[in-house]
GROMACS .gro file of C-alpha atoms in nm:
model
  470
    1MET     CA    1   0.029   0.014   0.029
    2ARG     CA    2   0.137   0.351  -0.057
    3TRP     CA    3   0.118   0.618   0.178
    4ILE     CA    4   0.102   0.994   0.097
    5GLU     CA    5   0.275   1.257   0.388
    6GLU     CA    6   0.058   1.515   0.448
    7PRO     CA    7   0.257   1.832   0.533
    8ALA     CA    8   0.159   1.975   0.900
    9ARG     CA    9  -0.024   2.304   0.876
   10ARG     CA   10  -0.131   2.593   1.137
   11HIS     CA   11  -0.459   2.739   1.119
   12GLU     CA   12  -0.555   3.072   1.275
   13ALA     CA   13  -0.867   3.028   1.514
   14ARG     CA   14  -1.142   3.198   1.269
   15ALA     CA   15  -1.363   3.295   1.564
   16ASP     CA   16  -1.415   3.164   1.945
   17TYR     CA   17  -1.709   3.068   2.081
   18GLU     CA   18  -1.883   2.900   2.426
   19VAL     CA   19  -2.086   2.637   2.233
   20ILE     CA   20  -2.029   2.486   1.843
   21VAL     CA   21  -2.278   2.226   1.715
   22CYS     CA   22  -2.143   2.016   1.457
   23GLY     CA   23  -2.432   1.928   1.235
   24GLY     CA   24  -2.711   2.050   1.171
   25GLY     CA   25  -2.995   1.826   1.127
   26PRO     CA   26  -3.328   1.827   1.350
   27ALA     CA   27  -3.067   1.750   1.671
   28GLY     CA   28  -2.834   2.013   1.572
   29ILE     CA   29  -3.088   2.248   1.546
   30GLY     CA   30  -3.274   2.185   1.878
   31ALA     CA   31  -2.893   2.205   2.037
   32ALA     CA   32  -2.777   2.544   1.845
   33LEU     CA   33  -3.136   2.674   1.959
   34GLY     CA   34  -3.122   2.542   2.300
   35ALA     CA   35  -2.773   2.687   2.342
   36ALA     CA   36  -2.854   3.014   2.211
   37CYS     CA   37  -3.159   3.105   2.373
   38GLN     CA   38  -2.945   3.070   2.709
   39GLY     CA   39  -2.747   3.311   2.581
   40ALA     CA   40  -2.466   3.160   2.468
   41ARG     CA   41  -2.238   3.241   2.169
   42THR     CA   42  -2.324   2.936   1.962
   43LEU     CA   43  -2.238   2.841   1.573
   44LEU     CA   44  -2.387   2.564   1.406
   45ILE     CA   45  -2.176   2.362   1.098
   46GLU     CA   46  -2.319   2.181   0.885
   47ALA     CA   47  -2.215   1.962   0.595
   48GLY     CA   48  -2.483   2.048   0.343
   49GLY     CA   49  -2.611   2.300   0.147
   50CYS     CA   50  -2.916   2.413   0.354
   51LEU     CA   51  -3.074   2.293   0.729
   52GLY     CA   52  -3.280   1.994   0.820
   53GLY     CA   53  -3.016   1.670   0.769
   54VAL     CA   54  -3.262   1.432   0.733
   55TRP     CA   55  -3.553   1.659   0.717
   56THR     CA   56  -3.475   1.839   0.403
   57ALA     CA   57  -3.160   1.686   0.248
   58GLY     CA   58  -3.260   1.352   0.308
   59LEU     CA   59  -3.647   1.451   0.234
   60LEU     CA   60  -3.778   1.270   0.527
   61SER     CA   61  -4.069   1.457   0.575
   62TYR     CA   62  -4.212   1.277   0.836
   63VAL     CA   63  -4.175   1.343   1.192
   64MET     CA   64  -4.255   1.054   1.477
   65ASP     CA   65  -4.247   1.039   1.809
   66SER     CA   66  -4.343   1.414   1.856
   67ALA     CA   67  -4.627   1.416   2.138
   68ASP     CA   68  -4.584   1.649   2.454
   69LYS     CA   69  -4.235   1.748   2.297
   70GLY     CA   70  -4.291   2.110   2.326
   71GLY     CA   71  -4.020   2.358   2.314
   72VAL     CA   72  -3.822   2.406   1.990
   73LEU     CA   73  -4.030   2.090   1.823
   74GLU     CA   74  -4.359   2.333   1.919
   75THR     CA   75  -4.206   2.618   1.764
   76ILE     CA   76  -4.064   2.434   1.477
   77VAL     CA   77  -4.472   2.294   1.441
   78ALA     CA   78  -4.607   2.653   1.472
   79ARG     CA   79  -4.419   2.821   1.197
   80LEU     CA   80  -4.483   2.509   0.998
   81GLN     CA   81  -4.853   2.605   1.042
   82ALA     CA   82  -4.821   2.899   1.003
   83ALA     CA   83  -4.685   2.860   0.647
   84ASP     CA   84  -4.987   2.615   0.529
   85ALA     CA   85  -4.685   2.333   0.530
   86TYR     CA   86  -4.772   2.094   0.771
   87ARG     CA   87  -4.990   1.807   0.791
   88PRO     CA   88  -5.097   1.612   1.091
   89GLU     CA   89  -5.081   1.250   1.008
   90PRO     CA   90  -5.137   1.087   1.309
   91HIS     CA   91  -5.020   0.716   1.334
   92PRO     CA   92  -5.240   0.407   1.340
   93SER     CA   93  -5.084   0.314   1.687
   94ALA     CA   94  -5.159   0.549   1.829
   95GLY     CA   95  -5.337   0.480   2.204
   96SER     CA   96  -5.131   0.220   2.231
   97ALA     CA   97  -4.791   0.205   2.379
   98TYR     CA   98  -4.662   0.479   2.124
   99ASP     CA   99  -4.827   0.782   2.113
  100GLY     CA  100  -4.842   0.881   1.755
  101THR     CA  101  -5.140   1.124   1.786
  102ALA     CA  102  -4.910   1.401   1.728
  103ASP     CA  103  -4.709   1.321   1.386
  104TYR     CA  104  -4.697   1.495   1.088
  105THR     CA  105  -4.530   1.529   0.768
  106TYR     CA  106  -4.454   1.895   0.636
  107ASP     CA  107  -4.320   2.076   0.279
  108ALA     CA  108  -3.924   1.971   0.285
  109GLU     CA  109  -3.866   2.333   0.114
  110ALA     CA  110  -4.081   2.555   0.370
  111MET     CA  111  -3.839   2.325   0.683
  112LYS     CA  112  -3.578   2.465   0.561
  113THR     CA  113  -3.717   2.852   0.578
  114VAL     CA  114  -3.841   2.802   0.901
  115LEU     CA  115  -3.499   2.659   1.049
  116ASP     CA  116  -3.284   2.912   0.836
  117ALA     CA  117  -3.544   3.120   1.052
  118LEU     CA  118  -3.566   2.996   1.381
  119CYS     CA  119  -3.143   3.068   1.389
  120ARG     CA  120  -3.146   3.364   1.243
  121ASP     CA  121  -3.392   3.543   1.491
  122SER     CA  122  -3.180   3.338   1.794
  123GLY     CA  123  -2.861   3.493   1.694
  124VAL     CA  124  -2.680   3.153   1.620
  125ASP     CA  125  -2.393   3.171   1.360
  126VAL     CA  126  -2.472   2.948   1.078
  127LEU     CA  127  -2.177   2.741   0.841
  128LEU     CA  128  -2.293   2.576   0.555
  129HIS     CA  129  -2.115   2.386   0.316
  130ALA     CA  130  -1.826   2.241   0.596
  131ARG     CA  131  -1.738   1.947   0.711
  132VAL     CA  132  -1.526   1.852   1.023
  133VAL     CA  133  -1.267   1.670   0.966
  134ALA     CA  134  -1.054   1.672   1.295
  135ALA     CA  135  -1.084   1.787   1.634
  136ALA     CA  136  -0.805   1.977   1.810
  137MET     CA  137  -0.711   1.882   2.125
  138GLN     CA  138  -0.582   2.067   2.378
  139GLY     CA  139  -0.213   1.943   2.377
  140GLY     CA  140  -0.255   1.815   2.017
  141VAL     CA  141  -0.493   1.715   1.696
  142ALA     CA  142  -0.617   1.388   1.726
  143THR     CA  143  -0.685   1.241   1.349
  144GLY     CA  144  -0.968   1.000   1.460
  145THR     CA  145  -0.770   0.722   1.634
  146ALA     CA  146  -1.136   0.662   1.818
  147ARG     CA  147  -1.180   0.336   2.003
  148GLY     CA  148  -1.466   0.090   2.047
  149ALA     CA  149  -1.676   0.069   2.425
  150ASP     CA  150  -1.515  -0.124   2.679
  151GLU     CA  151  -1.767  -0.385   2.791
  152ARG     CA  152  -1.753  -0.287   3.129
  153ASP     CA  153  -1.939  -0.015   3.345
  154LEU     CA  154  -2.081   0.073   3.007
  155ARG     CA  155  -2.440   0.137   3.101
  156ASP     CA  156  -2.412   0.345   3.424
  157GLU     CA  157  -2.115   0.526   3.526
  158GLY     CA  158  -2.336   0.680   3.816
  159GLY     CA  159  -2.628   0.818   3.953
  160PRO     CA  160  -2.715   1.163   4.088
  161ARG     CA  161  -2.457   1.399   4.143
  162THR     CA  162  -2.400   1.440   4.481
  163GLY     CA  163  -2.127   1.470   4.755
  164SER     CA  164  -1.849   1.259   4.602
  165ARG     CA  165  -1.957   1.125   4.377
  166ALA     CA  166  -1.965   1.485   4.226
  167ARG     CA  167  -1.618   1.561   4.360
  168ALA     CA  168  -1.480   1.225   4.167
  169GLU     CA  169  -1.680   1.328   3.861
  170ARG     CA  170  -1.493   1.689   3.868
  171ALA     CA  171  -1.153   1.510   3.932
  172ALA     CA  172  -1.206   1.255   3.633
  173SER     CA  173  -1.304   1.573   3.416
  174ALA     CA  174  -0.982   1.724   3.478
  175ARG     CA  175  -0.823   1.432   3.344
  176ALA     CA  176  -1.033   1.339   3.091
  177ALA     CA  177  -0.920   1.493   2.702
  178ALA     CA  178  -1.064   1.788   2.569
  179ILE     CA  179  -1.170   1.939   2.247
  180GLU     CA  180  -1.032   2.286   2.202
  181ALA     CA  181  -1.103   2.328   1.845
  182VAL     CA  182  -1.259   2.185   1.541
  183LEU     CA  183  -1.092   2.224   1.196
  184VAL     CA  184  -1.348   2.204   0.921
  185GLU     CA  185  -1.295   2.205   0.500
  186GLY     CA  186  -1.530   2.421   0.314
  187PHE     CA  187  -1.505   2.688   0.034
  188GLY     CA  188  -1.243   2.827   0.108
  189GLY     CA  189  -0.983   2.533   0.220
  190ARG     CA  190  -0.953   2.459   0.628
  191ALA     CA  191  -1.044   2.664   0.910
  192ALA     CA  192  -1.043   2.626   1.264
  193TYR     CA  193  -1.309   2.729   1.506
  194THR     CA  194  -1.232   2.718   1.873
  195GLY     CA  195  -1.492   2.691   2.150
  196ARG     CA  196  -1.499   2.578   2.550
  197GLN     CA  197  -1.793   2.327   2.468
  198PHE     CA  198  -1.877   2.116   2.167
  199ILE     CA  199  -2.167   1.915   2.082
  200ASP     CA  200  -2.197   1.604   1.856
  201CYS     CA  201  -2.482   1.584   1.656
  202THR     CA  202  -2.377   1.439   1.290
  203GLY     CA  203  -2.577   1.145   1.336
  204SER     CA  204  -2.315   0.931   1.304
  205GLY     CA  205  -2.074   1.036   1.564
  206ASP     CA  206  -1.851   1.201   1.337
  207LEU     CA  207  -1.692   1.467   1.595
  208GLY     CA  208  -1.635   1.217   1.899
  209ALA     CA  209  -1.457   0.959   1.640
  210LEU     CA  210  -1.212   1.254   1.558
  211ALA     CA  211  -1.191   1.300   1.916
  212GLY     CA  212  -1.121   0.973   2.015
  213ALA     CA  213  -1.416   0.900   2.182
  214ALA     CA  214  -1.547   0.551   2.277
  215TYR     CA  215  -1.828   0.427   2.053
  216GLU     CA  216  -2.002   0.099   1.940
  217MET     CA  217  -2.140   0.004   1.575
  218GLY     CA  218  -2.400  -0.234   1.437
  219HIS     CA  219  -2.551  -0.508   1.640
  220PRO     CA  220  -2.352  -0.633   1.947
  221GLU     CA  221  -2.304  -1.061   1.787
  222SER     CA  222  -2.246  -0.924   1.453
  223GLY     CA  223  -2.167  -0.563   1.384
  224GLN     CA  224  -2.416  -0.580   1.078
  225VAL     CA  225  -2.572  -0.216   1.063
  226GLN     CA  226  -2.956  -0.154   1.000
  227PRO     CA  227  -3.034  -0.066   0.593
  228SER     CA  228  -2.990   0.241   0.435
  229THR     CA  229  -3.264   0.434   0.231
  230LEU     CA  230  -3.309   0.693  -0.021
  231LEU     CA  231  -3.618   0.840  -0.012
  232ALA     CA  232  -3.805   1.035  -0.320
  233ILE     CA  233  -4.070   1.302  -0.331
  234VAL     CA  234  -4.350   1.214  -0.607
  235SER     CA  235  -4.659   1.398  -0.750
  236GLY     CA  236  -4.971   1.260  -0.890
  237VAL     CA  237  -5.063   1.025  -0.632
  238PRO     CA  238  -5.441   0.989  -0.620
  239ASP     CA  239  -5.626   1.150  -0.456
  240GLU     CA  240  -5.822   0.836  -0.256
  241GLN     CA  241  -5.463   0.683  -0.184
  242GLU     CA  242  -5.371   0.702   0.178
  243SER     CA  243  -5.005   0.686   0.349
  244THR     CA  244  -4.956   0.375   0.405
  245LEU     CA  245  -4.868   0.361   0.779
  246VAL     CA  246  -4.963   0.025   0.903
  247ARG     CA  247  -4.863  -0.344   0.763
  248PRO     CA  248  -5.158  -0.399   0.568
  249HIS     CA  249  -5.144  -0.069   0.372
  250LYS     CA  250  -4.729  -0.129   0.314
  251GLU     CA  251  -4.771  -0.503   0.172
  252ALA     CA  252  -5.092  -0.325  -0.039
  253LEU     CA  253  -4.826  -0.054  -0.223
  254TYR     CA  254  -4.566  -0.310  -0.245
  255ALA     CA  255  -4.833  -0.564  -0.462
  256ARG     CA  256  -4.912  -0.304  -0.649
  257ILE     CA  257  -4.585  -0.221  -0.740
  258ALA     CA  258  -4.463  -0.573  -0.795
  259ALA     CA  259  -4.766  -0.570  -1.033
  260GLY     CA  260  -4.666  -0.306  -1.246
  261GLY     CA  261  -4.332  -0.481  -1.293
  262TYR     CA  262  -4.109  -0.420  -1.021
  263ALA     CA  263  -4.011  -0.573  -0.649
  264PRO     CA  264  -3.851  -0.311  -0.456
  265SER     CA  265  -3.591  -0.411  -0.192
  266TYR     CA  266  -3.760  -0.302   0.131
  267LYS     CA  267  -4.104  -0.527   0.101
  268ARG     CA  268  -4.317  -0.301   0.321
  269PRO     CA  269  -4.255   0.043   0.134
  270VAL     CA  270  -4.412   0.400   0.282
  271LEU     CA  271  -4.584   0.659   0.074
  272PHE     CA  272  -4.645   0.982   0.341
  273ARG     CA  273  -4.874   1.213   0.180
  274LEU     CA  274  -4.768   1.567   0.237
  275PRO     CA  275  -4.894   1.851   0.247
  276GLN     CA  276  -4.929   1.998  -0.161
  277PRO     CA  277  -5.183   1.807  -0.292
  278GLY     CA  278  -5.149   1.498  -0.506
  279MET     CA  279  -4.755   1.534  -0.354
  280ALA     CA  280  -4.584   1.245  -0.104
  281THR     CA  281  -4.264   1.107  -0.011
  282LEU     CA  282  -4.175   0.785  -0.093
  283MET     CA  283  -3.960   0.532   0.145
  284LEU     CA  284  -3.898   0.176  -0.084
  285ASN     CA  285  -3.497   0.087  -0.074
  286HIS     CA  286  -3.306  -0.086   0.151
  287GLN     CA  287  -2.919  -0.036   0.098
  288TYR     CA  288  -2.764  -0.333   0.273
  289GLY     CA  289  -2.438  -0.374   0.501
  290VAL     CA  290  -2.344   0.038   0.468
  291ARG     CA  291  -2.172   0.173   0.735
  292CYS     CA  292  -2.167   0.538   0.841
  293ASP     CA  293  -1.752   0.540   0.736
  294ASP     CA  294  -1.751   0.367   0.442
  295PRO     CA  295  -1.748   0.660   0.192
  296TRP     CA  296  -1.731   0.400  -0.125
  297ALA     CA  297  -2.035   0.155   0.028
  298ILE     CA  298  -2.229   0.528   0.082
  299SER     CA  299  -2.144   0.588  -0.248
  300HIS     CA  300  -2.284   0.288  -0.435
  301ALA     CA  301  -2.596   0.313  -0.241
  302THR     CA  302  -2.726   0.626  -0.311
  303ARG     CA  303  -2.690   0.564  -0.738
  304GLU     CA  304  -2.834   0.204  -0.679
  305ALA     CA  305  -3.104   0.382  -0.432
  306ARG     CA  306  -3.165   0.669  -0.660
  307ALA     CA  307  -3.194   0.372  -0.956
  308GLU     CA  308  -3.466   0.149  -0.797
  309LEU     CA  309  -3.679   0.484  -0.696
  310ARG     CA  310  -3.686   0.563  -1.066
  311ASP     CA  311  -3.775   0.203  -1.162
  312ALA     CA  312  -4.020   0.153  -0.900
  313VAL     CA  313  -4.197   0.496  -0.929
  314GLN     CA  314  -4.255   0.407  -1.324
  315ALA     CA  315  -4.375   0.059  -1.222
  316LEU     CA  316  -4.649   0.207  -0.974
  317ALA     CA  317  -4.760   0.456  -1.292
  318ARG     CA  318  -4.799   0.113  -1.517
  319THR     CA  319  -5.081   0.035  -1.312
  320ALA     CA  320  -5.442   0.168  -1.307
  321GLY     CA  321  -5.514   0.501  -1.094
  322TRP     CA  322  -5.153   0.596  -1.082
  323GLU     CA  323  -5.104   0.674  -1.482
  324ARG     CA  324  -4.975   1.039  -1.346
  325LEU     CA  325  -4.754   0.944  -1.119
  326ARG     CA  326  -4.380   1.121  -1.151
  327LEU     CA  327  -4.077   1.164  -0.942
  328VAL     CA  328  -3.985   1.519  -0.881
  329ALA     CA  329  -3.688   1.434  -0.653
  330THR     CA  330  -3.459   1.250  -0.525
  331ALA     CA  331  -3.297   1.310  -0.209
  332GLN     CA  332  -2.953   1.451  -0.176
  333GLN     CA  333  -2.863   1.279   0.154
  334LEU     CA  334  -2.852   0.878   0.206
  335GLY     CA  335  -3.075   0.776   0.500
  336LEU     CA  336  -2.878   0.615   0.717
  337ARG     CA  337  -3.031   0.442   0.988
  338GLU     CA  338  -2.760   0.353   1.222
  339GLY     CA  339  -2.417   0.484   1.324
  340ARG     CA  340  -2.153   0.526   1.571
  341ARG     CA  341  -2.297   0.512   1.918
  342LEU     CA  342  -2.122   0.737   2.148
  343ARG     CA  343  -1.987   0.592   2.487
  344GLY     CA  344  -2.135   0.817   2.752
  345ARG     CA  345  -2.154   0.808   3.144
  346TYR     CA  346  -2.527   0.601   3.105
  347THR     CA  347  -2.619   0.342   2.792
  348VAL     CA  348  -2.974   0.324   2.745
  349THR     CA  349  -3.093  -0.024   2.710
  350ARG     CA  350  -3.318  -0.264   2.600
  351ASP     CA  351  -3.402  -0.323   2.925
  352ASP     CA  352  -3.487   0.030   3.022
  353LEU     CA  353  -3.720   0.034   2.668
  354ILE     CA  354  -3.953  -0.316   2.826
  355ALA     CA  355  -3.917  -0.162   3.199
  356GLY     CA  356  -4.010   0.165   3.053
  357SER     CA  357  -3.720   0.326   3.335
  358ARG     CA  358  -3.775   0.675   3.510
  359PHE     CA  359  -3.485   0.856   3.532
  360PRO     CA  360  -3.441   1.120   3.805
  361ASP     CA  361  -3.243   1.347   3.500
  362ALA     CA  362  -3.432   1.285   3.229
  363VAL     CA  363  -3.424   1.501   2.915
  364CYS     CA  364  -3.695   1.346   2.685
  365ARG     CA  365  -3.964   1.069   2.641
  366ALA     CA  366  -3.943   0.833   2.403
  367THR     CA  367  -4.251   0.656   2.296
  368LEU     CA  368  -4.173   0.467   1.944
  369PRO     CA  369  -4.126   0.081   1.956
  370VAL     CA  370  -3.807  -0.076   1.880
  371ASP     CA  371  -3.771  -0.064   1.461
  372VAL     CA  372  -3.486  -0.265   1.269
  373HIS     CA  373  -3.506  -0.253   0.956
  374ALA     CA  374  -3.388  -0.614   0.812
  375LEU     CA  375  -3.039  -0.654   0.852
  376GLY     CA  376  -3.018  -0.816   0.538
  377PRO     CA  377  -3.221  -0.947   0.260
  378GLU     CA  378  -3.270  -1.280   0.356
  379ARG     CA  379  -3.453  -1.134   0.724
  380GLU     CA  380  -3.706  -0.904   0.553
  381GLY     CA  381  -4.040  -0.949   0.694
  382GLU     CA  382  -3.900  -0.996   1.021
  383ASP     CA  383  -4.045  -0.811   1.301
  384ALA     CA  384  -3.797  -0.675   1.574
  385ARG     CA  385  -4.117  -0.548   1.778
  386GLN     CA  386  -4.191  -0.916   1.873
  387GLN     CA  387  -3.837  -0.931   2.028
  388VAL     CA  388  -3.897  -0.630   2.240
  389GLN     CA  389  -4.184  -0.478   2.384
  390ALA     CA  390  -4.115  -0.115   2.469
  391GLN     CA  391  -4.283   0.077   2.727
  392PRO     CA  392  -4.280   0.471   2.678
  393TYR     CA  393  -3.962   0.565   2.859
  394ASP     CA  394  -3.714   0.836   2.985
  395ILE     CA  395  -3.362   0.866   2.836
  396PRO     CA  396  -3.126   1.027   3.086
  397TYR     CA  397  -2.893   1.350   3.094
  398ARG     CA  398  -2.611   1.075   3.157
  399SER     CA  399  -2.623   0.958   2.784
  400LEU     CA  400  -2.566   1.286   2.642
  401VAL     CA  401  -2.219   1.313   2.807
  402ALA     CA  402  -1.940   1.175   2.673
  403ALA     CA  403  -1.778   0.932   2.925
  404ASP     CA  404  -1.390   0.997   2.785
  405ILE     CA  405  -1.411   1.380   2.663
  406ALA     CA  406  -1.453   1.632   2.917
  407ASN     CA  407  -1.646   1.884   2.675
  408LEU     CA  408  -1.838   1.715   2.468
  409LEU     CA  409  -2.208   1.623   2.446
  410MET     CA  410  -2.360   1.418   2.193
  411ALA     CA  411  -2.793   1.417   2.076
  412GLY     CA  412  -2.977   1.257   1.828
  413ARG     CA  413  -2.909   0.931   1.685
  414CYS     CA  414  -2.529   0.916   1.867
  415ILE     CA  415  -2.640   0.925   2.204
  416SER     CA  416  -2.501   0.663   2.442
  417GLY     CA  417  -2.770   0.369   2.425
  418ASP     CA  418  -2.720  -0.029   2.312
  419PHE     CA  419  -2.865  -0.213   1.933
  420HIS     CA  420  -3.229  -0.222   2.013
  421ALA     CA  421  -3.237   0.134   2.222
  422HIS     CA  422  -3.092   0.319   1.918
  423ALA     CA  423  -3.340   0.142   1.689
  424SER     CA  424  -3.629   0.371   1.942
  425TYR     CA  425  -3.494   0.680   2.023
  426ARG     CA  426  -3.326   0.738   1.690
  427VAL     CA  427  -3.630   0.937   1.504
  428THR     CA  428  -3.628   1.300   1.477
  429GLY     CA  429  -3.894   1.367   1.709
  430ASN     CA  430  -3.679   1.270   1.980
  431ALA     CA  431  -3.377   1.402   1.807
  432VAL     CA  432  -3.478   1.778   1.815
  433PRO     CA  433  -3.527   1.740   2.255
  434LEU     CA  434  -3.207   1.569   2.293
  435GLY     CA  435  -3.045   1.838   2.125
  436GLU     CA  436  -3.221   2.105   2.301
  437ALA     CA  437  -3.140   1.958   2.625
  438ALA     CA  438  -2.757   1.927   2.505
  439GLY     CA  439  -2.751   2.277   2.423
  440VAL     CA  440  -2.906   2.433   2.710
  441ALA     CA  441  -2.611   2.221   2.897
  442ALA     CA  442  -2.356   2.346   2.699
  443ALA     CA  443  -2.425   2.669   2.752
  444MET     CA  444  -2.472   2.600   3.149
  445ALA     CA  445  -2.139   2.458   3.131
  446ALA     CA  446  -1.941   2.700   2.958
  447GLN     CA  447  -2.115   2.981   3.139
  448ARG     CA  448  -2.052   2.887   3.490
  449GLN     CA  449  -1.720   2.713   3.384
  450VAL     CA  450  -1.740   2.371   3.450
  451GLU     CA  451  -1.753   2.066   3.231
  452PRO     CA  452  -2.088   1.903   3.147
  453ALA     CA  453  -2.052   1.627   3.358
  454CYS     CA  454  -2.047   1.811   3.704
  455LEU     CA  455  -2.423   1.925   3.573
  456ASP     CA  456  -2.711   1.807   3.751
  457GLY     CA  457  -2.982   1.647   3.499
  458ALA     CA  458  -3.210   1.772   3.676
  459ASP     CA  459  -3.129   2.153   3.668
  460VAL     CA  460  -3.088   2.088   3.288
  461ARG     CA  461  -3.451   1.986   3.275
  462ALA     CA  462  -3.550   2.285   3.450
  463ALA     CA  463  -3.381   2.553   3.212
  464MET     CA  464  -3.510   2.420   2.918
  465ARG     CA  465  -3.907   2.453   3.099
  466GLN     CA  466  -3.831   2.796   3.189
  467ALA     CA  467  -3.680   2.854   2.867
  468MET     CA  468  -4.037   2.691   2.718
  469ARG     CA  469  -4.223   2.938   2.903
  470GLN     CA  470  -4.020   3.288   2.741
   0.00000   0.00000   0.00000
């Protein structure tokens, strides 16, 4: 193998912030607005050309597990409603353990405008087209030599932060590695931004990995990850066609596409009706074994999925009543259901879901069942919900606090959880409040000049509630 040596470079720090949020998707939006509302000088860095991540570049267009979340998510909904870009789409399982009563679809283009306005109004500095490529640690630059998490003590690193426990954590924080700056690559080359507190909202735990944080990825036995999906927007959907949110409707849609001459790789395709007449989002492909750290696999999967969407839409348009169906757009961003799960001071597990665990430092309550998509084509049709009977459960603040990086928090998919728990809390209705909690905590830590591990999660939750009332 041939190696190319990159010359050492020095970078002037462009600006200094109290809070730097990496990743401008749903979790990153919650984090940036949460920090800014506490008065912290905040930078939001996004690799793409718009805010929203999977909401916008990914064309997801459907928000799940959003009931009773309040805060930033409630504000976003109000703005979408005012723009006539919101359509209530209650999940049929509402009334069971999952509260899908507040689920909805939205206009992805309107979502971009809403998120831009919220960040502008809150004073958040937004840097688009900028990918985080390195973490400058106190004393040197980490090149991404992340390590897998030690199974010992992964679940819980402590309870309430009082007395000797709090003193021990302050001592541990003093010894832990800390991020000094992030290096980003974008138009104009590479730049450095320094900060006091950092939040990984990249979805795949990119910042944590670059800083050398411990993490897990994939199934604990096989290492397999959930399949990825590329979403699409279509027009010309028959007026009588409902969203396919339950299994019989999904199977009927699959049969219709197959009758048109194409068999989708996802056996339970989903169609979400959008606010605009005749418009819908389609989810019908599974790209197996695509890891977040494999650029060639992501590139191949994106191209393969785009071709599948074209063929499937053409097949559906050959069936009676669907002749006007047209493919309007495919997503710029492949939807990765799974990435790194960074090691935190508490790890949410399947046992927490089964027990419906409650925590004194809870910052989000999740209700979605475990949703593991088939790990391979031979397993299509399996239902993980039958394997893990989840109850509504709390996500504690400790699972947002990195175990081994003193000034790193995480929010969204990359918080500390096991494979099955992640398959429940990973949806965007949870990502926003998790981000908001991380943002509030980061601002509090920066202003008090302490590390996030020294904060009481109950105080973070109280600050979130206070912000909601303002």
